Coordinates of C-alpha atoms in Angstrom, one line a residue:
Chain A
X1 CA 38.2 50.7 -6.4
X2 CA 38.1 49.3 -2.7
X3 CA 39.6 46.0 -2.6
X4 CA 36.8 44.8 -0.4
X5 CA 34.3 46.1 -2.8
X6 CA 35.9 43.5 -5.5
X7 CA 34.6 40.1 -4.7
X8 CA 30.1 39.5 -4.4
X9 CA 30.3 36.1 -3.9
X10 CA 31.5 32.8 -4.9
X11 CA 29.4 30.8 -7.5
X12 CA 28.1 27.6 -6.6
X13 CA 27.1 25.4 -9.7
X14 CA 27.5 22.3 -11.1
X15 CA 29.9 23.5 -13.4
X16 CA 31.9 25.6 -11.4
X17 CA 32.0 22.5 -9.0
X18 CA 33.7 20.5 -12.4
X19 CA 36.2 23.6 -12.8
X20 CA 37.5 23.7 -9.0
X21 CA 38.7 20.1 -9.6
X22 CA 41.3 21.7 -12.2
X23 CA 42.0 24.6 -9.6
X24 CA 39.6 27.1 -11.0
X25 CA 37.4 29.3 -8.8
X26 CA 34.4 31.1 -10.2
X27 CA 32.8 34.3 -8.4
X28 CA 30.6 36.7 -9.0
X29 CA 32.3 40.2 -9.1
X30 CA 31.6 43.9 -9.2
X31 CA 30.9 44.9 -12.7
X32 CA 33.6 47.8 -12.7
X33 CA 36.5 45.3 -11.1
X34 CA 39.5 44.7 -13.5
X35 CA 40.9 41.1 -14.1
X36 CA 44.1 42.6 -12.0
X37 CA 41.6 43.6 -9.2
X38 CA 39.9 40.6 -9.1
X39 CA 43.7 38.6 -9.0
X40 CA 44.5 40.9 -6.2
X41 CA 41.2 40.4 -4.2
X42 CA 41.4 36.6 -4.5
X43 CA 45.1 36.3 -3.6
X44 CA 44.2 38.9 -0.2
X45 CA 41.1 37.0 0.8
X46 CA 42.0 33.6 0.4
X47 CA 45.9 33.7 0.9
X48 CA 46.7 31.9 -2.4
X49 CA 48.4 32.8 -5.8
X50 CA 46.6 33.4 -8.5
X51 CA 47.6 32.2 -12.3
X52 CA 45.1 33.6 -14.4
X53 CA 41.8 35.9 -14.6
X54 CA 39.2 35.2 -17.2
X55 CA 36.0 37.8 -16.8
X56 CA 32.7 37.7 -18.2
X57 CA 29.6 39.4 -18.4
X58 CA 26.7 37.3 -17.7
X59 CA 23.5 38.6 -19.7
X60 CA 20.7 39.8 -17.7
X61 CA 17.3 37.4 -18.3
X62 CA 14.4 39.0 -19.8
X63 CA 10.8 38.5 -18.1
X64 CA 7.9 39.3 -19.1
X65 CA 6.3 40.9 -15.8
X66 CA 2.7 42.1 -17.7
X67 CA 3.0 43.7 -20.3
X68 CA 5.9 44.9 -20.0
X69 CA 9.2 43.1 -20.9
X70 CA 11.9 43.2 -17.8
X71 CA 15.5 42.7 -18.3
X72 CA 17.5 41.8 -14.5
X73 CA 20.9 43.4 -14.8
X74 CA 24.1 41.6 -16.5
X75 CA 26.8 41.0 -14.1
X76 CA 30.5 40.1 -14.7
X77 CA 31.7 36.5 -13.8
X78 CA 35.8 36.0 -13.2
X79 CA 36.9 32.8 -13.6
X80 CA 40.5 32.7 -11.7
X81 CA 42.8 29.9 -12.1
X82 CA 45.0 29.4 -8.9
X83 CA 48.9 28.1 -8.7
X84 CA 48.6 24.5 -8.9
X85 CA 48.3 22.7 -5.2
X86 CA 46.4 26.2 -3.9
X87 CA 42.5 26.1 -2.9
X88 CA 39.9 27.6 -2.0
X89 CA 37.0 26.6 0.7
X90 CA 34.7 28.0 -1.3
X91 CA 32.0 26.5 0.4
X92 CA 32.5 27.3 3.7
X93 CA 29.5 29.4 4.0
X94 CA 27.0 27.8 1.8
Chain B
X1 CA 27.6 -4.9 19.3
X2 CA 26.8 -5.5 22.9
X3 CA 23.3 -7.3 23.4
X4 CA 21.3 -8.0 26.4
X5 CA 18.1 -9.5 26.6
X6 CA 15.3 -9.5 29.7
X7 CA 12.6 -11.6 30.0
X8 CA 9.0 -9.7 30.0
X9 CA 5.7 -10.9 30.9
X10 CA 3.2 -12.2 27.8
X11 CA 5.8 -14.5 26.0
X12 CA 7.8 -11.3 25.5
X13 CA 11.5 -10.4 25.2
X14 CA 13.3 -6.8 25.7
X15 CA 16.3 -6.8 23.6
X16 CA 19.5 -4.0 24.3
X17 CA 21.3 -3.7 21.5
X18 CA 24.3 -1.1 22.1
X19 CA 26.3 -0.6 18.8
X20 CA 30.1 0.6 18.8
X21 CA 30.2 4.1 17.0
X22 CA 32.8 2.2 14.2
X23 CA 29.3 0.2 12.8
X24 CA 27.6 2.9 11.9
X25 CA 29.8 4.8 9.7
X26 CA 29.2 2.5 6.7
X27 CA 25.7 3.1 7.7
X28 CA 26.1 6.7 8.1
X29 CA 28.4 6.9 4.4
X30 CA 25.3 4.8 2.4
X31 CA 22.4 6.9 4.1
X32 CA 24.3 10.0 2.7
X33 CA 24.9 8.4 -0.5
X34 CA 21.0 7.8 -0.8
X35 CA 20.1 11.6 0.2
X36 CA 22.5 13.1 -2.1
X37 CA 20.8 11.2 -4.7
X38 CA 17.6 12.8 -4.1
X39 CA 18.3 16.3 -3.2
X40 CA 17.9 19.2 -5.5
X41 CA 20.6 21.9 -4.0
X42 CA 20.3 25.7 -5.8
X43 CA 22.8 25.6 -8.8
X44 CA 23.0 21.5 -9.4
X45 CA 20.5 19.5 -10.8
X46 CA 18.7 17.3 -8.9
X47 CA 21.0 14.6 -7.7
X48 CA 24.3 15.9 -8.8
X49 CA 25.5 17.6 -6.1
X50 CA 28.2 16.9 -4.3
X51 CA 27.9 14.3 -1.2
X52 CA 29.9 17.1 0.9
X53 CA 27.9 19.6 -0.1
X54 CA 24.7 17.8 0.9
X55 CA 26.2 16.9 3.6
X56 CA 26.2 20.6 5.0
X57 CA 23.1 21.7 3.6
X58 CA 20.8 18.8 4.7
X59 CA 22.3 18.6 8.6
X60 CA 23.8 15.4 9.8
X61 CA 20.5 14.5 12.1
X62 CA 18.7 14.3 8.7
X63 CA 21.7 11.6 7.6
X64 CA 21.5 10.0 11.0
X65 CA 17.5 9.8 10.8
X66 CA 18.1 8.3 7.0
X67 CA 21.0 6.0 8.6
X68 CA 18.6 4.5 11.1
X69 CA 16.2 3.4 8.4
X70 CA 18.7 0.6 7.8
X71 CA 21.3 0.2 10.0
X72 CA 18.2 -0.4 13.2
X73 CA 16.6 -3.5 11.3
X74 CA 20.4 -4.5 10.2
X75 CA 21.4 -4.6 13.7
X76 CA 17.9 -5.8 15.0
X77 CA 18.5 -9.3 12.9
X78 CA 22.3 -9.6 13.6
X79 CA 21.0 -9.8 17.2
X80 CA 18.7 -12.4 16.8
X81 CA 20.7 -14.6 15.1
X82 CA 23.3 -13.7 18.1
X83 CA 21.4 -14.1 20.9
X84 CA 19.6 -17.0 19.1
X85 CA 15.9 -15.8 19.2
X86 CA 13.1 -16.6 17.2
X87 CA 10.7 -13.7 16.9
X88 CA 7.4 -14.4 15.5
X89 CA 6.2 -10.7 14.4
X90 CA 7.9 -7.1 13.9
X91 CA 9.5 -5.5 17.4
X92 CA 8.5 -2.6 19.0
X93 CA 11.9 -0.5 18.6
X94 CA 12.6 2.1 20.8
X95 CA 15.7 4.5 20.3
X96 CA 17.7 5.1 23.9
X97 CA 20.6 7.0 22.4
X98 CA 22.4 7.9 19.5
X99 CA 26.4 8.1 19.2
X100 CA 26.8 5.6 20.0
X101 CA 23.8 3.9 19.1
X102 CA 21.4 2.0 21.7
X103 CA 18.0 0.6 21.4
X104 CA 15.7 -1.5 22.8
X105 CA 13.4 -4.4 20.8
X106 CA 10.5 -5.5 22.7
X107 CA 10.3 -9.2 21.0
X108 CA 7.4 -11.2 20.4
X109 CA 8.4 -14.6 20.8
X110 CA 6.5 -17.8 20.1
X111 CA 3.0 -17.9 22.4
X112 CA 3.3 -20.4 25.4
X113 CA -0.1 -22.6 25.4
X114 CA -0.6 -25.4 28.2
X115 CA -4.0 -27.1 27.2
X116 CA -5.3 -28.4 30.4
X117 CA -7.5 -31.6 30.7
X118 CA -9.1 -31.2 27.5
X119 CA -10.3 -35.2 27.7
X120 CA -12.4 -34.4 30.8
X121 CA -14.5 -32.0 29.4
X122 CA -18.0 -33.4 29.4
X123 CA -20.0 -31.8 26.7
X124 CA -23.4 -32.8 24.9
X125 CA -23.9 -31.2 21.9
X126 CA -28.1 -30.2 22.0
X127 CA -30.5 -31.6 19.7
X128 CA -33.7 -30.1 18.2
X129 CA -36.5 -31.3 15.9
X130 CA -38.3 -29.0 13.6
X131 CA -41.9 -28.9 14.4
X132 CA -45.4 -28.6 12.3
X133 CA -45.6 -25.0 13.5
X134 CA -42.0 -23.6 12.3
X135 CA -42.7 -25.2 8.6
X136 CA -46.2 -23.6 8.5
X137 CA -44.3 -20.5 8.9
X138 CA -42.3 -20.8 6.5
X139 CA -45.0 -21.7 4.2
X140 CA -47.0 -19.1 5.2
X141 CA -44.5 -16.5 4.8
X142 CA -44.3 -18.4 1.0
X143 CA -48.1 -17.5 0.6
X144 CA -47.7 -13.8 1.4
X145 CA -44.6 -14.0 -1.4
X146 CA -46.7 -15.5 -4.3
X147 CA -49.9 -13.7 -3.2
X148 CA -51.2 -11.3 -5.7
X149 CA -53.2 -7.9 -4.9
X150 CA -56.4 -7.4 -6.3
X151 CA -58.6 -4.4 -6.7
X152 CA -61.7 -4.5 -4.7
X153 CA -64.6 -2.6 -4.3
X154 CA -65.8 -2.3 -0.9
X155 CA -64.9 -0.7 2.3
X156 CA -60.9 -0.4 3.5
X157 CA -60.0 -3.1 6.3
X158 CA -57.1 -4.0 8.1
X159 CA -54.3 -6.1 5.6
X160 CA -55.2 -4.0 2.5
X161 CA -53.0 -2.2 0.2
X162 CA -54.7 1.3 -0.6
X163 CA -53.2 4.0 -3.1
X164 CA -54.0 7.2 -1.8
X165 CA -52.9 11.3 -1.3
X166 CA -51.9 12.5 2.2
X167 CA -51.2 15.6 3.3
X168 CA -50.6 16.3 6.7
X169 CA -50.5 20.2 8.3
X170 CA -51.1 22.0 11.4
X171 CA -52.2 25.5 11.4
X172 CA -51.2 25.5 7.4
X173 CA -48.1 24.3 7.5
X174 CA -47.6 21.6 5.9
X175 CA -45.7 18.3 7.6
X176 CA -46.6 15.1 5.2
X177 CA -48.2 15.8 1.2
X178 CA -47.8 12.4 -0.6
X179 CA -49.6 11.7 -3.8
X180 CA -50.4 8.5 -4.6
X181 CA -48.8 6.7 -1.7
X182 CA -48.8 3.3 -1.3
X183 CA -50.1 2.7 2.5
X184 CA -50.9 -1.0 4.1
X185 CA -53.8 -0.6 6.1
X186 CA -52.0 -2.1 9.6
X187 CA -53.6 -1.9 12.5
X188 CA -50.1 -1.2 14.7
X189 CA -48.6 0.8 12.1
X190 CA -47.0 4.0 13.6
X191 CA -46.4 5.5 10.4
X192 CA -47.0 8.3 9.4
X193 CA -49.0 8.8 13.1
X194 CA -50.2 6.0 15.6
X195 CA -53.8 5.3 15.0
X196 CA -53.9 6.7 11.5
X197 CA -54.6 3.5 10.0
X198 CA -57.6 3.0 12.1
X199 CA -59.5 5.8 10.7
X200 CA -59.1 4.8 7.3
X201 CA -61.3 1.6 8.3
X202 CA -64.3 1.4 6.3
X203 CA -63.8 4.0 3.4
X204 CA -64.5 3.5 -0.1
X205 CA -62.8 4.1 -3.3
X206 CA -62.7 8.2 -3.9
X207 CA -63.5 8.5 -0.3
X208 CA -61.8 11.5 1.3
X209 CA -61.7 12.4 4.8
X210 CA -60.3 14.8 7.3
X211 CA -58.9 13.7 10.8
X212 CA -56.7 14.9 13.8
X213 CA -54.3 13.2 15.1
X214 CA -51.9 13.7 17.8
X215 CA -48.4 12.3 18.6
X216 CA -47.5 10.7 21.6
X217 CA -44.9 12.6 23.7
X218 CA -42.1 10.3 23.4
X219 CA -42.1 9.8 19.4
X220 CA -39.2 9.3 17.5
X221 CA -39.0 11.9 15.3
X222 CA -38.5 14.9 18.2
X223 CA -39.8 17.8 16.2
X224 CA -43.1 16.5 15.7
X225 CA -43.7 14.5 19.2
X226 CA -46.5 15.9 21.1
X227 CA -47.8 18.0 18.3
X228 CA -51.2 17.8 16.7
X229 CA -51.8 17.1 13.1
X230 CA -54.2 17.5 10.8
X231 CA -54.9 14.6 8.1
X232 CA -56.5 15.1 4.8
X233 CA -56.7 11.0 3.0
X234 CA -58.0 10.9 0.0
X235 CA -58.5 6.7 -1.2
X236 CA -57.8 6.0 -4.7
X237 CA -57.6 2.5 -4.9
X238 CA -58.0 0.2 -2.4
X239 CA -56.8 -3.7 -2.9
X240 CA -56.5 -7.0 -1.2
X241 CA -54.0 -9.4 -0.8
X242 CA -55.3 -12.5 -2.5
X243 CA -53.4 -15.5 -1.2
X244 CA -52.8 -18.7 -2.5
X245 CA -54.2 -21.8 -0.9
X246 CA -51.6 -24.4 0.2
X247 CA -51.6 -27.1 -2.6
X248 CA -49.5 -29.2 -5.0
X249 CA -50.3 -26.4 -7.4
X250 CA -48.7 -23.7 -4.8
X251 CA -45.8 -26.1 -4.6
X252 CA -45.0 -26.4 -8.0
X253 CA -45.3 -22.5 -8.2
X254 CA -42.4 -22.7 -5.4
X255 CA -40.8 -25.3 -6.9
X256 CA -41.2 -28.2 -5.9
X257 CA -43.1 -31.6 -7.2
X258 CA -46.0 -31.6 -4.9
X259 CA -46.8 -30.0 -1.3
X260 CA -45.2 -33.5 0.4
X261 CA -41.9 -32.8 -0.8
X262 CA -41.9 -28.7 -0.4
X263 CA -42.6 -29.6 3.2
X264 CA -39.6 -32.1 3.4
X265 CA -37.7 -29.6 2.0
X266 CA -38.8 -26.7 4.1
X267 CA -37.9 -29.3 6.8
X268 CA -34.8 -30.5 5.6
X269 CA -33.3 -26.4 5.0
X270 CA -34.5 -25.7 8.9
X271 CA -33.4 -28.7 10.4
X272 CA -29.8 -27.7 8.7
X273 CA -29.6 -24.6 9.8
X274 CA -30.9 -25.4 13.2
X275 CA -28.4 -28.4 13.3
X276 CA -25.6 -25.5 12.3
X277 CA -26.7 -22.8 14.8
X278 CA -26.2 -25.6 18.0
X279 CA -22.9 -26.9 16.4
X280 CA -22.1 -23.3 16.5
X281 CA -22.8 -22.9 20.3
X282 CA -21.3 -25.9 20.7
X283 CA -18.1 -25.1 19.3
X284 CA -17.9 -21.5 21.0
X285 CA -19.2 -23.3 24.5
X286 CA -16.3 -25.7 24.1
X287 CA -14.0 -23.1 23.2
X288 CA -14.7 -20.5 25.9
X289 CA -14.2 -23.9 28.3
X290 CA -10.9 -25.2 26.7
X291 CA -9.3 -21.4 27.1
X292 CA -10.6 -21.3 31.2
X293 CA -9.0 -24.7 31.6
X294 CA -5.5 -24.1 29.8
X295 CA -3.1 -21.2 30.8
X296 CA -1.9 -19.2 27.5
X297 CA 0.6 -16.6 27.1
X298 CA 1.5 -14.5 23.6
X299 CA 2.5 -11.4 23.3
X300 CA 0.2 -8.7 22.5
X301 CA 0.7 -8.1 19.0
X302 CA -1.1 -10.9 17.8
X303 CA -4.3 -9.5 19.2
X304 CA -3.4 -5.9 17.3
X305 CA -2.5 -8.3 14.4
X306 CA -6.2 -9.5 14.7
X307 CA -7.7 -6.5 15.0
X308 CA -6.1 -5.1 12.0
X309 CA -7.8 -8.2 10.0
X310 CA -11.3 -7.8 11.6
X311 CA -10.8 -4.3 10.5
X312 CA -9.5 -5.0 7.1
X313 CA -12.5 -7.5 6.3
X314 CA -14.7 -5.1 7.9
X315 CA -13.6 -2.1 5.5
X316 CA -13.7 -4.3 2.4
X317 CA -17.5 -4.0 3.0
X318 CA -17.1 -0.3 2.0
X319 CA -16.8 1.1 -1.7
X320 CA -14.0 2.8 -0.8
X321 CA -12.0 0.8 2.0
X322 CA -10.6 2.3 4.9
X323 CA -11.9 5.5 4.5
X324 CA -15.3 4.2 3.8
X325 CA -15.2 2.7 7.0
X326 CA -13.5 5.7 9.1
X327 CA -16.6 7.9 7.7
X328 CA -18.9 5.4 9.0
X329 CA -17.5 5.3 12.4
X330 CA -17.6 8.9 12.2
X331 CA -21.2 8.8 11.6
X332 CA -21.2 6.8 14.8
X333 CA -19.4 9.5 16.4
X334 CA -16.0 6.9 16.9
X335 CA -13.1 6.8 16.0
X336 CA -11.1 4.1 14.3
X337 CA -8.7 3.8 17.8
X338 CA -11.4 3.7 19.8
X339 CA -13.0 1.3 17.0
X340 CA -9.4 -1.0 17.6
X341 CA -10.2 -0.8 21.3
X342 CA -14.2 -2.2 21.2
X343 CA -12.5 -5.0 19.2
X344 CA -9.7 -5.7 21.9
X345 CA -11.8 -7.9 23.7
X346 CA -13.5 -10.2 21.2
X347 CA -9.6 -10.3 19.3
X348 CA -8.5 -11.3 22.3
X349 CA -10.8 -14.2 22.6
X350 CA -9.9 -15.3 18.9
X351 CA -6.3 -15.3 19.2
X352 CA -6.9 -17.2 22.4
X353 CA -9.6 -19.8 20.7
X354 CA -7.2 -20.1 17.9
X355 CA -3.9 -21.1 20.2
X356 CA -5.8 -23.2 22.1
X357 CA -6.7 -25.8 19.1
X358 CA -3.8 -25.3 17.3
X359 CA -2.0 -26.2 20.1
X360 CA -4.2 -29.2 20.9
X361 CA -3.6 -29.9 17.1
X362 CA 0.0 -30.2 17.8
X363 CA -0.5 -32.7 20.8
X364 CA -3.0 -34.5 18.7
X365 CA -0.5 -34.7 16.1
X366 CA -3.8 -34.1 13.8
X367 CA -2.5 -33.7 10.2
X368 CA -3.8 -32.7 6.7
X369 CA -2.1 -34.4 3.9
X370 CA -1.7 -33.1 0.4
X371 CA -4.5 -35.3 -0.8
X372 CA -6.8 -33.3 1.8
X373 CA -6.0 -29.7 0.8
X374 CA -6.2 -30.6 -3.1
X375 CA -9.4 -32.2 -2.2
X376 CA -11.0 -29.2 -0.4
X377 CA -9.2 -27.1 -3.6
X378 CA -11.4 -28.9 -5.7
X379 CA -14.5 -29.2 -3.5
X380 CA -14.2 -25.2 -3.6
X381 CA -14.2 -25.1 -7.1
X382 CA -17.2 -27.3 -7.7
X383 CA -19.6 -24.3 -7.2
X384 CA -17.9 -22.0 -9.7
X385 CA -16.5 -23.4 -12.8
X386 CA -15.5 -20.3 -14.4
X387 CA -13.2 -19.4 -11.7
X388 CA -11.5 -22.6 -11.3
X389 CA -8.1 -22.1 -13.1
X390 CA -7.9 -18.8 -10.8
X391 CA -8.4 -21.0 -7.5
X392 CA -6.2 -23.2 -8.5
X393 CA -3.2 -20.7 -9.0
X394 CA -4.1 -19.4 -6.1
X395 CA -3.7 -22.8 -3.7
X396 CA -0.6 -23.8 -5.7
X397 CA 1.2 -20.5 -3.8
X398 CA 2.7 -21.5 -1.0
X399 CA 1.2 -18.8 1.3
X400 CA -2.3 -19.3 0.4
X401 CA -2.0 -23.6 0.6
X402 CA -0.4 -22.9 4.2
X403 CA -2.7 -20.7 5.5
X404 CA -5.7 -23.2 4.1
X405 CA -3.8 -25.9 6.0
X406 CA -3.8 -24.2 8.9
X407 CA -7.5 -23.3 8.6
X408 CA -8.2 -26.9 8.0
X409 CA -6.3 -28.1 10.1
X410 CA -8.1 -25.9 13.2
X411 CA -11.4 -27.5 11.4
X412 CA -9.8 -31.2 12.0
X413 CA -8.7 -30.5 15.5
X414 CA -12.5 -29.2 16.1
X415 CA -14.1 -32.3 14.9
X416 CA -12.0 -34.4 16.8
X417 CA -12.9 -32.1 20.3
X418 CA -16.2 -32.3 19.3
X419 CA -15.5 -36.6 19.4
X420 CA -13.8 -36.8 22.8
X421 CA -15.9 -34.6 24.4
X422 CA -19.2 -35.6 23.3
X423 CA -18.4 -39.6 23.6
X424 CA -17.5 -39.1 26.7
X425 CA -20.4 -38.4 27.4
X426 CA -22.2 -41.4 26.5
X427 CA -19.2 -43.7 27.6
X428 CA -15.8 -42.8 28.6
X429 CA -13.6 -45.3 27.8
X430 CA -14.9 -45.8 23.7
X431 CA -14.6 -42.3 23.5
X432 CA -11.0 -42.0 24.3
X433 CA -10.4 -44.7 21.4
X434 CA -12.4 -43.6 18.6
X435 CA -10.9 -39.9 19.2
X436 CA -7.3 -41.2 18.7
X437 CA -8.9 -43.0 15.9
X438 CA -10.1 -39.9 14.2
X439 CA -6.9 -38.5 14.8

């Protein structure tokens, strides 16, 4: 898989918020990237080293729209931990 | 801070105020502080956010705008008490620049009055005696409300009451169909057509007649003017006003003991009022001369203050307030600013009246004690029982027990003009005596 292709986009909560204080970074990633992938993504786009990979899948919410019942698609969350005194601006663009 | 301040015209003071950009970072720090407690950012509840994040998202002119809130009336008061002025109402603030901050106050300061020869004014206050003539009115206008109406059975004339069905066409169409209508026969009624009453003269009970009638170019009610009617009356009842003769009996019914002491009541409420409509011309003559003879500056706010309580009193007439009052101006094709500007002029001459005889208050040193205003407190009261532990709450606030000794105080410094001017009159130097007197 493209490199580029890896990383959707960084996740701005209130938790994820909490986690960056202890030098975790939460994005949103392609649902076919591999922990490793997402390590090497994250250490090309941001220039930092990167600890540890947790991944996720995020389930999809069902709606009702009618009568029918609609599911949005699950997506994977990664969860990377950086080497201590690294960081991210992760909210440059928000 | 760098201040400046410029003398204006109308007992008004422009104010610079240029502020160093260090002041308004704490200012700068809180406003963001109180934004980030409000906003609701995508992925945070509402309030928990963080400040840099709100930061970004809300723009700093929107922290700067939120900043100003405070930091403007902060700096505004730390200028007074720098510069040493005593305002007497809000500024008019206007915002020259920002980073670093400069604005200019327009300051209201404390009205300049000079009363001018007040104890030279010659003034007689008029008298008037009721006459026979007014009190027969009034009794007169007592027979008509105790008279009764009594059936009769003759032929309608002018001053009755008839019940009857009217209808009113032309070529078919209806205009007027009343049944059972109460009419008084009068002979310069216009309603519902000039001269209708006049061909109802003579008619009997059951009668029923058919009459044209045509309206007079220049009626009131457009669509009909100049149009030709056709009447159709039909009498049901016709009836009389039966009045009462004038006697101790007619009295009593109003009353009173006998007719002697209606009268000297009759006379007694006219005279009052009569007496109270010249005091009132009096006082405004008086007024209008004291405020040509003295030169008095304020600043303009106090007339808008004015005008804001003449329109406050006047919408407290309405169910529903302000708006009550803005749909009735509407109705009167106005609106409320141009309502504020037909009350300019007649604000202008209260503020005016009122610095004037405070001011000659102040020179007269006239003074209401404590005594005085619980006095009046209680004299208030008298009328009302049920209300009185509310009154006296009331007046035991300072606000309301200063603004009554103000009021009262005006009312002093009245009486007292009324004195010198009037005694002067008669003889100049008693008058300047008692009026110290008095004071």
């Amino acid at each position: 898989m493209d490199i580029y292709e890896v990383l959707r986009r960084p996740l701005v909560t209130e938790k994820s918020t909490r986690l960056s204080e202890g030098g975790k970074y939460v994005f949103e990633v392609n649902k076919r990237a591999t922990k490793y992938e997402v390590k090497k993504a994250v250490e090309k786009a941001f220039k930092v080293g990167v600890v540890n990979v947790n991944v996720v899948y995020v389930p999809g919410e069902t709606k009702k729209m009618g009568k029918r019942q609609v599911t949005s698609p699950r997506w994977k969350k990664a969860i990377v931990t950086l080497k201590e005194g690294d960081k991210i601006q992760l909210f440059e663009g928000v | 801070m760098k201040t400046t301040c410029e003398k204006m015209d109308n007992c008004q003071l422009a104010l610079n105020v240029e502020m160093e950009s260090g002041e308004t970072d704490k200012y700068m720090a809180d406003a963001l502080e109180h934004l980030a407690r409000r906003v609701t950012l995508p992925g945070f509840r509402k309030g928990k956010a963080p400040s840099s994040l709100v930061e970004q998202q809300v723009g700093k002119q929107a922290i700067f705008q939120e900043a100003l809130e405070h930091l403007i009336p902060e700096a505004y008061e730390e200028a007074l008490k720098k510069e040493s002025i005593a305002a007497i109402a809000e500024p008019k603030v206007e915002l020259l620049q920002v980073d670093p901050v400069i604005f200019k106050a327009i300051v209201p300061l404390k009205p300049n009055v000079t009363p001018g020869n007040y104890r030279e004014i010659k003034l007689e206050m008029g008298t008037k005696e009721v006459g026979d003539s007014e009190i027969n009115q009034v009794i007169e206008q007592l027979q008509m409300q105790f008279g009764t109406l009594v059936p009769v059975e003759r032929g309608i004339q002018y001053g009755d009451i008839i019940t009857c069905d009217i209808t009113a066409k032309k070529a078919g169409e209806p205009m007027l169909d009343r049944k059972d209508a109460a009419y008084e026969v009068n002979q310069d009624s216009k309603y519902p057509a000039p001269g209708f009453a006049e061909k109802l003269i003579g008619l009997a009970k059951n009668a029923e007649t058919e009459f044209t009638l045509s309206f007079p170019d220049d009626y009131e009610i457009k669509e009909i003017a100049g149009k030709e009617y056709t009447f159709t009356v039909k009498v049901k009842e016709i009836k009389e006003k039966s009045l009462p003769e004038v006697n101790d009996d007619f009295a009593k019914n109003a009353g009173s003991e006998n007719l002697e002491v209606l009268k000297e009541k009759i006379k007694a409420g006219l005279q009052s009022r009569a007496d109270e409509s010249l005091k009132k011309e009096f006082e405004n003559k008086l007024v209008t001369m004291l405020i040509e003879q003295s030169t008095i500056e304020f600043p303009p706010v106090l007339v808008e203050k004015e005008i804001d309580h003449i329109i406050n009193e006047e919408a407290r007439n309405f169910a529903d307030g302000i708006k009550g009052l803005e749909n009735y101006l509407g109705n009167a094709k106005k609106t409320l600013g141009q309502h504020r500007d037909d009350l300019r002029p007649s604000a202008t001459d209260r503020v005016k009246a009122f610095l004037v005889t405070s001011k000659i208050g102040e020179v007269e040193d006239v003074k209401v004690s404590e005594d005085e205003l619980t006095e009046a407190i209680e004299n208030m009261i008298k009328g009302d029982e049920t209300k009185a532990e509310n009154v006296r709450a009331l007046f035991s606030l300072p606000q309301p027990r200063e603004s009554l000794r103000d009021m009262m105080i005006i009312n002093k410094t009245m009486d007292l003009l009324t004195k010198i001017v009037t005694e002067k009159a008669d003889n100049s130097e008693e008058g300047e005596k008692n009026g110290k007197v008095t004071a």
